[in-house]
Coordinates of C-alpha atoms in Angstrom, one line a residue:
Chain A
M28 CA 165.6 24.4 105.5
A29 CA 162.5 23.1 107.9
T30 CA 163.9 20.2 110.0
A31 CA 161.6 17.0 111.1
S32 CA 162.5 14.3 113.7
V33 CA 160.0 11.2 114.4
E34 CA 160.4 9.9 118.2
R35 CA 158.0 6.8 117.8
V36 CA 156.0 4.7 115.5
D37 CA 153.5 2.3 116.4
G38 CA 150.0 1.4 116.4
D39 CA 148.4 3.5 117.2
G40 CA 150.6 6.4 114.9
I41 CA 153.5 8.5 114.9
V42 CA 155.0 10.7 117.2
A43 CA 157.3 13.2 115.6
R44 CA 158.4 17.0 115.9
T45 CA 159.9 19.5 113.8
A46 CA 162.2 22.8 114.7
G47 CA 160.3 25.7 113.3
E48 CA 158.7 25.2 110.0
D49 CA 155.9 23.0 109.5
V50 CA 156.9 19.3 107.4
V51 CA 155.1 17.2 105.0
V52 CA 156.3 14.1 105.7
D53 CA 156.1 11.0 103.1
V54 CA 155.3 7.4 104.8
L55 CA 157.4 4.7 103.2
F56 CA 156.0 0.5 104.0
D57 CA 158.3 -1.7 101.9
G58 CA 159.9 1.0 100.2
R59 CA 156.3 1.9 98.6
R60 CA 154.7 5.6 99.7
I61 CA 151.2 4.8 101.1
W62 CA 150.3 8.6 102.4
S63 CA 152.5 11.9 103.5
F64 CA 151.6 14.3 106.7
W65 CA 152.4 17.2 107.2
V66 CA 153.2 16.8 111.0
L67 CA 152.5 20.3 112.7
R68 CA 148.5 20.6 110.9
D69 CA 148.1 16.9 111.0
G70 CA 149.7 16.7 114.4
E71 CA 148.1 17.0 117.9
A72 CA 150.3 18.2 120.3
L73 CA 151.7 16.4 123.3
P74 CA 151.5 18.0 126.8
G75 CA 155.6 18.5 127.8
G76 CA 157.3 19.7 124.6
G77 CA 157.1 20.0 120.7
D78 CA 156.0 16.1 120.3
R79 CA 153.4 15.8 117.7
F80 CA 151.0 12.9 117.5
I81 CA 150.2 11.8 114.2
P82 CA 147.4 8.9 114.2
W83 CA 147.1 6.4 111.3
P84 CA 144.4 7.3 109.2
K85 CA 140.9 5.6 109.9
R86 CA 141.5 3.6 105.7
L87 CA 145.1 2.6 107.1
G88 CA 143.5 1.2 110.3
K89 CA 142.9 -2.3 108.8
F90 CA 145.8 -3.0 107.1
L91 CA 147.7 -2.6 110.0
D92 CA 148.4 -6.4 111.0
G93 CA 152.0 -7.6 110.5
S94 CA 155.1 -6.6 109.5
A95 CA 156.9 -4.1 107.4
R96 CA 159.6 -1.9 106.9
V97 CA 158.4 2.1 107.8
E98 CA 160.3 4.2 106.6
L99 CA 159.6 8.3 107.4
R100 CA 161.4 10.6 104.2
A101 CA 161.0 14.4 104.4
H102 CA 159.0 14.6 101.0
V103 CA 161.1 18.3 100.0
D104 CA 164.4 16.7 100.3
D105 CA 163.9 13.3 100.4
T106 CA 165.7 13.4 104.2
V107 CA 165.5 10.1 106.5
L108 CA 163.7 10.8 109.3
H109 CA 163.1 6.6 110.0
D110 CA 163.8 3.4 108.9
Q111 CA 162.7 0.5 110.6
E112 CA 161.5 -2.4 110.8
H113 CA 158.0 -2.8 113.2
R114 CA 155.8 -5.3 113.4
F115 CA 151.7 -3.9 114.3
G116 CA 149.1 -6.2 116.0
T117 CA 149.7 -9.8 115.5
G118 CA 149.6 -10.9 112.1
E119 CA 152.6 -12.9 111.0
G120 CA 152.8 -11.9 107.4
R121 CA 154.3 -8.5 105.6
I122 CA 152.0 -6.1 105.4
S123 CA 150.4 -5.5 101.6
I124 CA 148.1 -2.2 101.6
V125 CA 146.3 -3.3 98.3
D126 CA 142.8 -2.6 96.7
A127 CA 140.2 -6.0 96.8
H128 CA 141.9 -7.3 93.1
G129 CA 145.2 -7.2 95.2
R130 CA 146.6 -3.6 93.0
P131 CA 148.7 -1.3 96.0
V132 CA 147.1 1.8 96.7
G133 CA 147.4 4.7 98.7
I134 CA 145.8 7.5 101.0
D135 CA 145.1 10.1 98.4
N136 CA 145.1 14.1 100.2
D137 CA 141.2 12.9 100.5
G138 CA 142.5 10.2 102.8
R139 CA 140.6 8.3 100.6
L140 CA 142.1 4.6 99.5
Q141 CA 143.3 5.2 95.7
R142 CA 145.1 3.6 92.6
T143 CA 147.5 6.4 93.1
F144 CA 149.8 7.4 90.1
E145 CA 152.9 6.2 91.9
T146 CA 151.4 2.4 91.6
R147 CA 150.4 2.2 88.1
S148 CA 153.3 1.7 84.8
E149 CA 153.4 3.6 82.0
A150 CA 151.0 1.5 80.1
Q151 CA 148.5 1.5 82.8
T152 CA 148.5 5.3 83.1
A153 CA 148.5 5.2 79.0
P154 CA 144.5 5.2 78.3
L155 CA 143.8 7.2 81.6
L156 CA 145.1 9.9 79.0
D157 CA 144.2 9.0 75.9
S158 CA 140.9 9.2 77.8
V159 CA 142.2 13.3 78.5
E160 CA 143.3 13.8 74.5
R161 CA 140.0 12.2 73.5
I162 CA 137.2 14.2 76.4
L163 CA 139.9 17.2 75.3
D164 CA 139.5 16.6 71.1
A165 CA 135.5 16.3 72.1
L166 CA 135.3 19.8 74.3
H167 CA 137.2 21.5 71.5
G168 CA 135.5 20.8 69.0
I169 CA 131.9 22.2 70.3
G170 CA 133.9 25.0 71.3
V171 CA 134.7 24.5 74.7
A172 CA 138.7 25.8 75.3
A173 CA 138.8 23.0 78.0
F174 CA 142.4 22.1 79.4
P175 CA 143.5 19.9 82.6
A176 CA 143.3 20.8 85.5
Y177 CA 144.0 21.0 89.2
G178 CA 146.6 18.0 90.1
T179 CA 146.2 17.2 86.5
L180 CA 147.4 21.3 85.1
L181 CA 150.1 21.6 88.7
G182 CA 151.7 17.6 87.3
A183 CA 152.2 18.9 84.0
V184 CA 153.6 22.3 85.0
R185 CA 155.9 21.5 87.6
E186 CA 156.9 17.4 86.5
G187 CA 156.1 17.7 83.2
R188 CA 154.0 14.1 84.4
L189 CA 151.0 13.3 86.6
L190 CA 151.2 13.4 90.7
G191 CA 152.7 10.5 92.0
H192 CA 150.0 10.9 95.2
D193 CA 147.2 12.3 92.3
S194 CA 144.8 9.3 91.7
D195 CA 143.1 11.2 89.0
A196 CA 142.5 13.5 86.0
D197 CA 140.4 16.9 85.7
L198 CA 139.8 19.1 83.6
A199 CA 138.1 22.6 83.4
Y200 CA 136.8 25.5 81.0
V201 CA 136.7 29.0 81.9
S202 CA 133.0 30.1 80.6
R203 CA 132.6 33.9 78.6
K204 CA 129.2 33.8 80.1
T205 CA 129.3 36.1 83.6
V206 CA 126.3 34.9 85.1
P207 CA 125.1 32.2 86.6
V208 CA 121.7 30.9 85.5
D209 CA 123.9 31.5 81.9
V210 CA 127.2 29.3 83.0
I211 CA 124.8 26.8 83.8
R212 CA 122.3 26.5 80.6
E213 CA 125.8 26.4 79.4
S214 CA 127.2 23.6 80.7
Y215 CA 123.1 21.8 79.8
A216 CA 123.9 22.3 76.3
I217 CA 127.4 20.6 77.2
E218 CA 126.1 17.9 78.5
R219 CA 123.6 17.1 75.5
R220 CA 126.4 17.8 73.0
L221 CA 128.8 15.9 74.1
A222 CA 125.5 13.2 74.8
D223 CA 125.1 13.4 70.5
L224 CA 128.4 12.6 70.5
G225 CA 128.0 8.9 72.2
Y226 CA 128.9 9.9 75.5
R227 CA 127.7 9.3 78.8
I228 CA 127.6 12.7 81.1
E229 CA 127.0 13.0 84.8
R230 CA 125.9 15.6 86.1
Y231 CA 127.6 16.8 90.2
S232 CA 126.4 20.3 89.9
G233 CA 124.9 23.5 87.5
A234 CA 128.5 23.6 86.3
G235 CA 130.1 20.2 87.0
I236 CA 129.9 16.8 85.1
K237 CA 131.4 13.5 84.7
V238 CA 132.5 12.5 81.0
F239 CA 132.4 8.8 81.1
V240 CA 134.9 6.8 78.1
T241 CA 135.8 3.6 77.4
E242 CA 139.1 2.7 77.3
S243 CA 141.5 0.5 75.5
D244 CA 141.0 -2.8 78.2
G245 CA 136.8 -2.2 77.8
S246 CA 137.1 -0.4 81.2
V247 CA 135.0 2.6 82.0
R248 CA 136.4 6.2 82.9
G249 CA 135.1 9.3 84.3
L250 CA 136.5 12.6 83.7
D251 CA 135.6 15.1 85.8
V252 CA 135.2 18.8 83.9
F253 CA 135.1 21.7 86.0
G254 CA 132.8 24.6 84.5
G255 CA 134.5 27.7 86.0
F256 CA 133.0 31.9 84.7
Y257 CA 134.8 35.5 84.9
A258 CA 131.8 37.6 87.4
H259 CA 132.9 41.1 89.2
G260 CA 137.0 40.0 88.0
H261 CA 136.9 37.0 90.2
L262 CA 137.8 33.9 88.2
M263 CA 135.8 31.0 89.9
V264 CA 136.3 27.7 88.8
M265 CA 133.7 24.7 90.6
G266 CA 135.1 23.5 92.8
E267 CA 137.2 25.6 94.6
I268 CA 138.4 28.7 92.9
R269 CA 137.5 32.3 93.4
V270 CA 139.9 34.8 92.8
P271 CA 141.4 38.3 91.6
L272 CA 142.4 37.5 88.0
P273 CA 142.8 38.9 84.5
E274 CA 140.7 37.7 82.0
S275 CA 144.7 37.5 80.2
A276 CA 145.7 34.4 82.7
V277 CA 143.7 32.1 81.3
F278 CA 142.3 33.8 77.4
P279 CA 144.5 32.8 75.2
L280 CA 145.4 29.4 76.1
G281 CA 148.4 28.2 75.7
T282 CA 150.5 24.7 76.1
T283 CA 151.6 22.2 78.7
T284 CA 152.9 19.0 78.1
L285 CA 151.8 16.5 80.3
E286 CA 153.6 12.4 79.7
G287 CA 155.3 13.8 76.1
R288 CA 151.7 14.8 75.3
T289 CA 150.8 18.9 74.8
L290 CA 147.8 19.7 75.7
P291 CA 146.1 23.7 75.9
A292 CA 146.7 24.9 78.9
P293 CA 145.5 28.6 80.4
A294 CA 147.7 31.2 79.4
D295 CA 149.7 32.1 82.6
T296 CA 149.8 28.3 84.3
D297 CA 152.1 30.4 87.2
A298 CA 149.1 32.6 87.5
F299 CA 146.2 30.1 87.8
L300 CA 148.3 27.7 89.8
T301 CA 149.2 31.0 92.1
A302 CA 145.0 30.9 92.0
T303 CA 144.4 26.9 93.1
Y304 CA 147.2 26.1 95.3
G305 CA 148.5 29.3 96.6
P306 CA 152.1 30.8 95.7
G307 CA 153.5 27.7 97.1
W308 CA 152.3 25.6 94.5
R309 CA 155.7 24.7 93.2
T310 CA 156.8 22.5 96.3
P311 CA 155.2 19.4 95.9
D312 CA 152.7 18.3 98.8
P313 CA 151.2 15.3 98.9
A314 CA 149.2 15.9 101.6
F315 CA 147.5 19.3 100.4
V316 CA 144.0 20.5 101.6
Y317 CA 142.0 22.8 100.2
E318 CA 141.1 26.0 102.4
T319 CA 137.7 26.7 100.6
P320 CA 136.9 29.9 102.3
R321 CA 133.5 30.2 103.3
T322 CA 132.0 32.9 101.1
T323 CA 133.0 30.5 98.1
Y324 CA 131.6 27.9 98.9
L325 CA 128.5 29.5 100.1
R326 CA 128.3 31.0 96.3
F327 CA 129.2 27.7 94.7
N328 CA 126.8 25.9 96.6
D329 CA 123.5 28.5 95.9
W330 CA 124.3 28.8 92.9
F331 CA 125.0 25.3 91.7
R332 CA 124.8 22.5 94.3
G333 CA 122.2 21.1 96.0
T334 CA 120.8 18.5 93.6
R335 CA 122.6 15.3 94.4
V336 CA 122.0 15.1 98.8
N337 CA 122.8 11.5 99.8
R338 CA 123.4 10.3 96.1
K339 CA 126.9 9.3 97.6
D340 CA 125.2 7.2 100.4
W341 CA 122.7 5.4 97.2
D342 CA 125.7 5.1 95.1
R343 CA 127.9 3.3 97.8
R344 CA 125.5 1.5 98.9
Y345 CA 124.0 -0.3 95.7
L346 CA 127.4 -0.7 94.1
G347 CA 127.5 -4.2 96.2
H348 CA 124.5 -5.1 94.6
R349 CA 124.4 -3.8 90.9
R350 CA 125.2 -7.4 89.1
A351 CA 122.4 -9.0 92.0
N352 CA 119.3 -10.0 91.6
P353 CA 117.1 -8.1 93.5
R354 CA 114.8 -9.8 95.8
R355 CA 111.0 -11.1 94.1
K356 CA 109.1 -10.2 97.0
P357 CA 106.6 -7.2 96.1
P358 CA 105.6 -4.5 98.7
T359 CA 102.6 -3.8 99.6
L360 CA 102.5 -0.8 97.5
A361 CA 102.5 -2.3 94.5
R362 CA 100.0 -4.8 95.2
W363 CA 98.3 -1.8 96.1
V364 CA 98.4 -0.6 92.5
Q365 CA 97.8 -4.4 91.1
E366 CA 94.3 -4.2 93.3
R367 CA 93.2 -1.7 91.9
E368 CA 94.5 -0.4 88.7
P369 CA 93.7 -3.0 85.4
T370 CA 96.8 -3.7 83.7
D371 CA 96.2 -1.3 80.6
V372 CA 97.2 1.5 83.0
R373 CA 101.3 2.4 82.6
I374 CA 102.7 2.3 85.8
A375 CA 105.4 4.7 87.0
D376 CA 108.2 3.8 89.7
I377 CA 109.2 6.9 91.1
G378 CA 112.2 6.1 93.0
C379 CA 112.6 2.7 91.9
G380 CA 115.9 1.3 93.4
R381 CA 116.4 -2.1 92.5
G382 CA 113.4 -2.5 90.2
G383 CA 111.8 -5.1 92.1
A384 CA 108.6 -4.1 92.0
A385 CA 108.7 -2.2 88.8
R386 CA 109.1 -6.5 87.5
W387 CA 107.2 -7.8 89.4
L388 CA 104.5 -5.1 88.3
A389 CA 105.7 -6.1 84.5
R390 CA 105.3 -9.4 84.7
R391 CA 101.7 -8.9 85.9
G392 CA 100.8 -7.4 82.5
Y393 CA 101.5 -3.9 83.2
D394 CA 103.7 -2.0 81.0
V395 CA 106.1 -0.2 83.2
L396 CA 109.2 2.9 83.9
G397 CA 111.6 2.7 87.1
V398 CA 113.2 6.1 87.5
D399 CA 115.7 6.7 90.3
Y400 CA 118.3 9.0 90.9
A401 CA 120.9 6.5 90.9
P402 CA 121.0 4.4 87.8
T403 CA 123.8 1.6 89.7
A404 CA 120.2 1.1 91.0
Y405 CA 118.5 -0.5 88.3
E406 CA 121.5 -1.4 86.7
F407 CA 121.3 -5.1 87.0
M408 CA 117.0 -4.8 86.4
T409 CA 117.8 -2.9 82.6
E410 CA 120.0 -5.6 81.4
W411 CA 117.2 -8.2 82.9
A412 CA 115.0 -6.2 81.0
A413 CA 116.9 -6.1 77.9
Q414 CA 116.7 -10.1 77.6
R415 CA 113.1 -10.4 77.8
P416 CA 111.8 -7.7 75.1
D417 CA 108.0 -9.4 75.7
L418 CA 108.3 -7.7 79.3
R419 CA 107.2 -4.1 79.3
L420 CA 110.0 -2.9 81.9
R421 CA 112.4 -0.1 80.7
F422 CA 114.4 2.1 83.1
A423 CA 115.8 5.7 83.3
M424 CA 117.3 8.4 85.3
L425 CA 115.4 11.0 87.0
N426 CA 116.2 13.4 90.1
L427 CA 113.7 14.7 91.6
L428 CA 116.4 17.6 92.4
E429 CA 116.3 18.7 89.0
L430 CA 113.0 21.0 87.8
R431 CA 114.6 20.3 84.0
H432 CA 114.3 16.6 84.8
V433 CA 110.6 16.8 86.6
L434 CA 109.2 18.6 83.4
G435 CA 110.9 16.6 80.6
W436 CA 109.7 13.9 81.9
G437 CA 106.3 14.8 83.4
A438 CA 105.9 16.2 80.1
R439 CA 106.1 13.3 78.7
L440 CA 104.7 11.0 80.4
A441 CA 101.6 13.1 79.8
H442 CA 101.8 12.9 76.4
E443 CA 101.9 8.7 76.9
P444 CA 98.9 8.0 75.5
G445 CA 96.7 6.2 78.3
T446 CA 95.9 6.4 82.0
H447 CA 99.8 6.4 84.5
A448 CA 99.5 5.6 87.9
L449 CA 102.8 6.5 89.8
M450 CA 104.1 5.2 92.5
A451 CA 106.1 7.1 95.2
R452 CA 107.3 3.8 97.8
H453 CA 109.6 5.5 101.0
V454 CA 110.5 9.0 98.4
A455 CA 108.3 11.7 99.4
D456 CA 109.7 10.7 103.3
A457 CA 113.4 10.5 101.5
V458 CA 114.2 13.2 99.9
P459 CA 114.5 17.2 100.9
A460 CA 111.3 19.7 100.4
A461 CA 112.1 20.4 97.4
G462 CA 112.6 16.9 96.1
R463 CA 109.1 16.2 97.3
R464 CA 107.8 19.7 96.1
N465 CA 109.3 17.7 92.8
L466 CA 107.3 14.8 92.9
W467 CA 103.7 16.6 93.8
R468 CA 104.9 18.7 90.4
L469 CA 105.6 15.7 88.4
A470 CA 102.9 13.7 89.7
E471 CA 100.3 16.5 89.2
M472 CA 101.4 16.7 85.4
A473 CA 101.6 12.7 84.6
C474 CA 98.8 11.4 86.1
G475 CA 96.1 14.1 84.6
P476 CA 92.7 13.5 85.5
D477 CA 92.2 10.0 84.8
G478 CA 95.9 9.2 86.7
R479 CA 96.4 8.1 90.4
L480 CA 99.4 8.3 92.6
Y481 CA 100.4 5.6 95.0
L482 CA 101.9 7.1 98.3
E483 CA 104.0 4.9 101.1
F484 CA 105.9 7.0 104.0
L485 CA 106.9 6.8 107.0
T486 CA 104.8 8.9 109.9
A487 CA 106.9 7.9 113.3
A488 CA 109.6 5.3 113.9
A489 CA 112.7 5.0 116.9
D490 CA 115.2 7.3 117.2
D491 CA 117.4 4.6 117.0
D492 CA 115.8 2.4 114.3
R493 CA 119.1 1.5 111.9
W494 CA 116.7 0.3 109.0
V495 CA 115.3 4.1 108.9
H496 CA 118.8 5.8 109.4
R497 CA 120.7 3.5 106.7
H498 CA 117.6 4.4 104.3
L499 CA 117.5 7.9 105.3
L500 CA 114.0 8.7 105.8
H501 CA 112.5 11.1 107.7
P502 CA 109.0 10.7 108.8
L503 CA 106.4 12.9 107.5
D504 CA 103.3 14.5 108.8
P505 CA 101.0 12.6 106.5
E506 CA 99.1 16.1 107.1
L507 CA 101.3 18.0 106.0
V508 CA 101.7 15.7 102.8
V509 CA 97.4 15.9 102.2
H510 CA 98.0 19.9 102.0
E511 CA 100.9 20.1 99.8
L512 CA 99.1 17.5 97.6
G513 CA 95.8 20.2 97.9
E514 CA 97.8 23.1 97.1
R515 CA 98.7 21.4 93.5
G516 CA 94.6 19.9 93.0
G517 CA 95.6 16.7 94.5
S518 CA 93.3 15.0 96.9
V519 CA 93.2 11.8 98.7
V520 CA 91.0 9.5 97.5
E521 CA 92.0 6.4 99.5
R522 CA 94.3 6.3 103.1
T523 CA 95.5 4.0 105.1
D524 CA 97.7 5.0 108.5
S525 CA 99.1 1.6 109.4
G526 CA 101.7 0.6 112.2
P527 CA 102.6 1.2 115.0
D528 CA 104.7 -2.2 113.7
A529 CA 106.8 -4.2 116.2
R530 CA 109.5 -2.5 115.3
G531 CA 107.5 1.2 116.8
R532 CA 107.0 2.3 112.4
T533 CA 104.2 4.2 111.9
T534 CA 103.7 4.0 108.1
C535 CA 100.7 6.0 105.6
R536 CA 99.3 4.5 102.2
M537 CA 98.1 7.0 100.2
V538 CA 96.1 6.7 96.6
V539 CA 96.1 10.7 95.3
A540 CA 93.9 11.6 92.4
W541 CA 93.3 15.1 90.5
H542 CA 90.0 16.9 89.1
S543 CA 89.9 18.5 86.4
Chain B
M28 CA 114.3 61.0 143.2
A29 CA 117.9 61.5 142.0
Q30 CA 118.4 64.8 140.0
L31 CA 119.7 65.1 136.6
N32 CA 122.3 66.1 136.3
R33 CA 125.5 66.0 133.9
H34 CA 127.2 64.0 136.6
N35 CA 124.9 61.0 136.9
V36 CA 123.4 61.0 133.1
R37 CA 127.3 60.4 132.3
E38 CA 127.2 57.7 134.7
G39 CA 123.6 56.3 133.8
L40 CA 125.5 56.6 130.1
Q41 CA 128.5 54.4 131.5
R42 CA 126.6 51.8 133.3
F43 CA 123.6 52.0 130.5
G44 CA 125.7 52.5 127.7
P45 CA 127.6 49.2 127.2
V46 CA 124.4 46.9 127.3
K47 CA 122.7 49.3 125.1
L48 CA 125.5 48.1 122.6
R49 CA 125.4 44.7 122.8
I50 CA 121.9 45.0 121.6
E51 CA 122.3 47.0 119.4
V52 CA 125.5 44.1 118.2
A53 CA 122.7 41.5 118.9
K54 CA 120.6 43.3 116.6
L55 CA 123.0 44.2 113.8
A56 CA 124.0 40.3 114.2
K57 CA 120.8 39.2 113.3
R58 CA 120.1 41.9 110.6
V59 CA 123.3 40.1 108.7
A60 CA 121.8 36.4 109.3
E61 CA 118.9 37.3 108.1
L62 CA 120.8 39.2 104.5
E63 CA 122.8 36.7 104.5
D64 CA 119.4 34.1 104.1
E65 CA 118.2 36.5 101.4
V66 CA 121.2 36.5 99.3
Q67 CA 121.8 33.0 99.5
E68 CA 118.6 33.0 98.4
C69 CA 118.1 35.0 95.6
R70 CA 121.4 32.7 94.5
R71 CA 119.7 29.4 94.5
D72 CA 117.0 30.9 92.0
Q73 CA 119.8 31.2 89.3
H74 CA 120.0 27.0 89.1
R75 CA 116.1 27.2 89.0
L76 CA 115.9 29.7 85.9
A77 CA 118.3 27.9 84.3
E78 CA 116.5 24.5 84.1
L79 CA 113.2 26.1 83.6
T80 CA 114.7 28.3 80.7
D81 CA 116.6 25.1 79.3
I82 CA 113.5 23.1 78.7
V83 CA 111.7 26.1 77.4
Q84 CA 113.8 27.4 75.3
E85 CA 114.3 23.3 73.7
L86 CA 110.8 23.2 73.8
L87 CA 109.7 26.6 71.9
V88 CA 110.8 26.4 68.9
P89 CA 109.2 23.0 67.9
L90 CA 105.7 24.3 69.8
S91 CA 105.3 27.6 67.8
R92 CA 106.0 25.5 65.2
R93 CA 103.1 23.2 65.9
D94 CA 105.3 20.5 65.1
Q95 CA 103.8 17.9 67.0
A96 CA 106.4 14.7 65.6
A97 CA 109.1 17.2 66.6
V98 CA 108.1 18.1 70.3
D99 CA 107.9 14.2 71.1
E100 CA 111.5 14.1 69.8
V101 CA 113.0 16.6 71.3
L102 CA 110.9 16.0 75.1
A103 CA 112.1 12.4 74.3
K104 CA 115.6 12.9 73.0
Y105 CA 115.7 15.7 75.9
T106 CA 114.2 12.9 78.5
E107 CA 117.3 10.4 77.1
Q108 CA 120.0 13.0 77.7
L109 CA 119.9 13.7 81.2
G110 CA 122.5 13.5 83.3

């Protein structure tokens, strides 16, 4: 049995050593596990001996101000390696590691602070399990043989319960399709079938979706459903698994028991869990980290991913403002639209963000559609608009990185009666090249011979301009924009290059038209 | 000028062989990187093809029936359900 010893615990971290093999250690504050680490894997070798220094995780740092009884225990055999009262920083009180609502949180294996299952009561996890059953039933109802996967399957098979250090439930299915293009098409069909049943879906990749359910207390939970398939003798499951495995390891599905509930499971759970976590899956490892081979993630990236570039950053930014009213002052580009377009022109604000400019135009009599790939952005404005039926203002999701979004919306707008003007402020300079080309495609489809595209983008900025970094902008060469638009039949009918302003930014505004 | 004989050919190979080999390895490494890029390009077409096929298939039936109301409905539903 591998053993470890702890030399020191202080405000910087922990100094420990092992005699031989690596050891996974739980860290408890006042009797509650808040984090786990591997001594060798996560430790930095200290000079002159076998000591390892393991720094506190970044996200715990802000809590380390006060006192706590710190226990370190070897996770596997529960040996106590350290048990002492410690004082960190200058704080007087007890250290309390909780979220903004005062609920206990811990560090999960991705290094994030989460409400892990060990901090929740049975009554608190019951709604999650209800949701798991509901979504599994819905998927089976539409012919998708889904089952709990990753940590949820591991917990069920190894312990019959949710893993204490886990914080969410994962589901997966293995498609009978063998070519990525068919796997993706099937995933789109699944998305539509679930939407027909009333579920809200968020797409993570060509083969991964999140399904949202409203729980009994009214809170909304999203469960990941990972698509998988067999090809060339390999089982592949988004996002980590690609291993040689016979189909008999999955089909026909068997069952497993999770917290007393019988759920579907791969036929050979041992083989499936070995494929997921390696042969050591029976040994608990609360600090498990995937080491996905480069060849696997490159395949998954190329086949399925690339449609959510920067999405996490935008979601994080909008989350804090989702209930706040956006500013009323219109951007210059909205004024350009107002000065040049009569109010019977329909406006589509592409990349509308929080919807302030869309509202400003709607208030001036236009019929306005705001679209963005981050729906959190326009959440407030959607509710605001719903209470004002006299305004013609609506919002929808459109991801310029997904061709079907662009083709679908392009065709829809083209068919709506009247002339369309599209407005895209700091979109062309925010999206990758593929998204920018899709913006031109969308404009070409929606504008037709009478409509116009209003563009605003940065053409230069200082390297250390924080506003530019915060908005994830990359200045564009206006000649490139003119060239790309020309390739799609668009011509610039008006253009203003302004700046540099006091911060060194130069901006280009354009009006583009398509002539038949 | 030195006479070309077995001895100085061997000596030349020993001196310049490794250089040639290094050039060859560098060329192959470049070719492998190019091939990797090409493989990735091909893989990325899967996603695009799936997107195209999906929307075309959804629209073809009402289009072939010249059923404009159904086309409108398909387009409206298709765009509303995008997640």
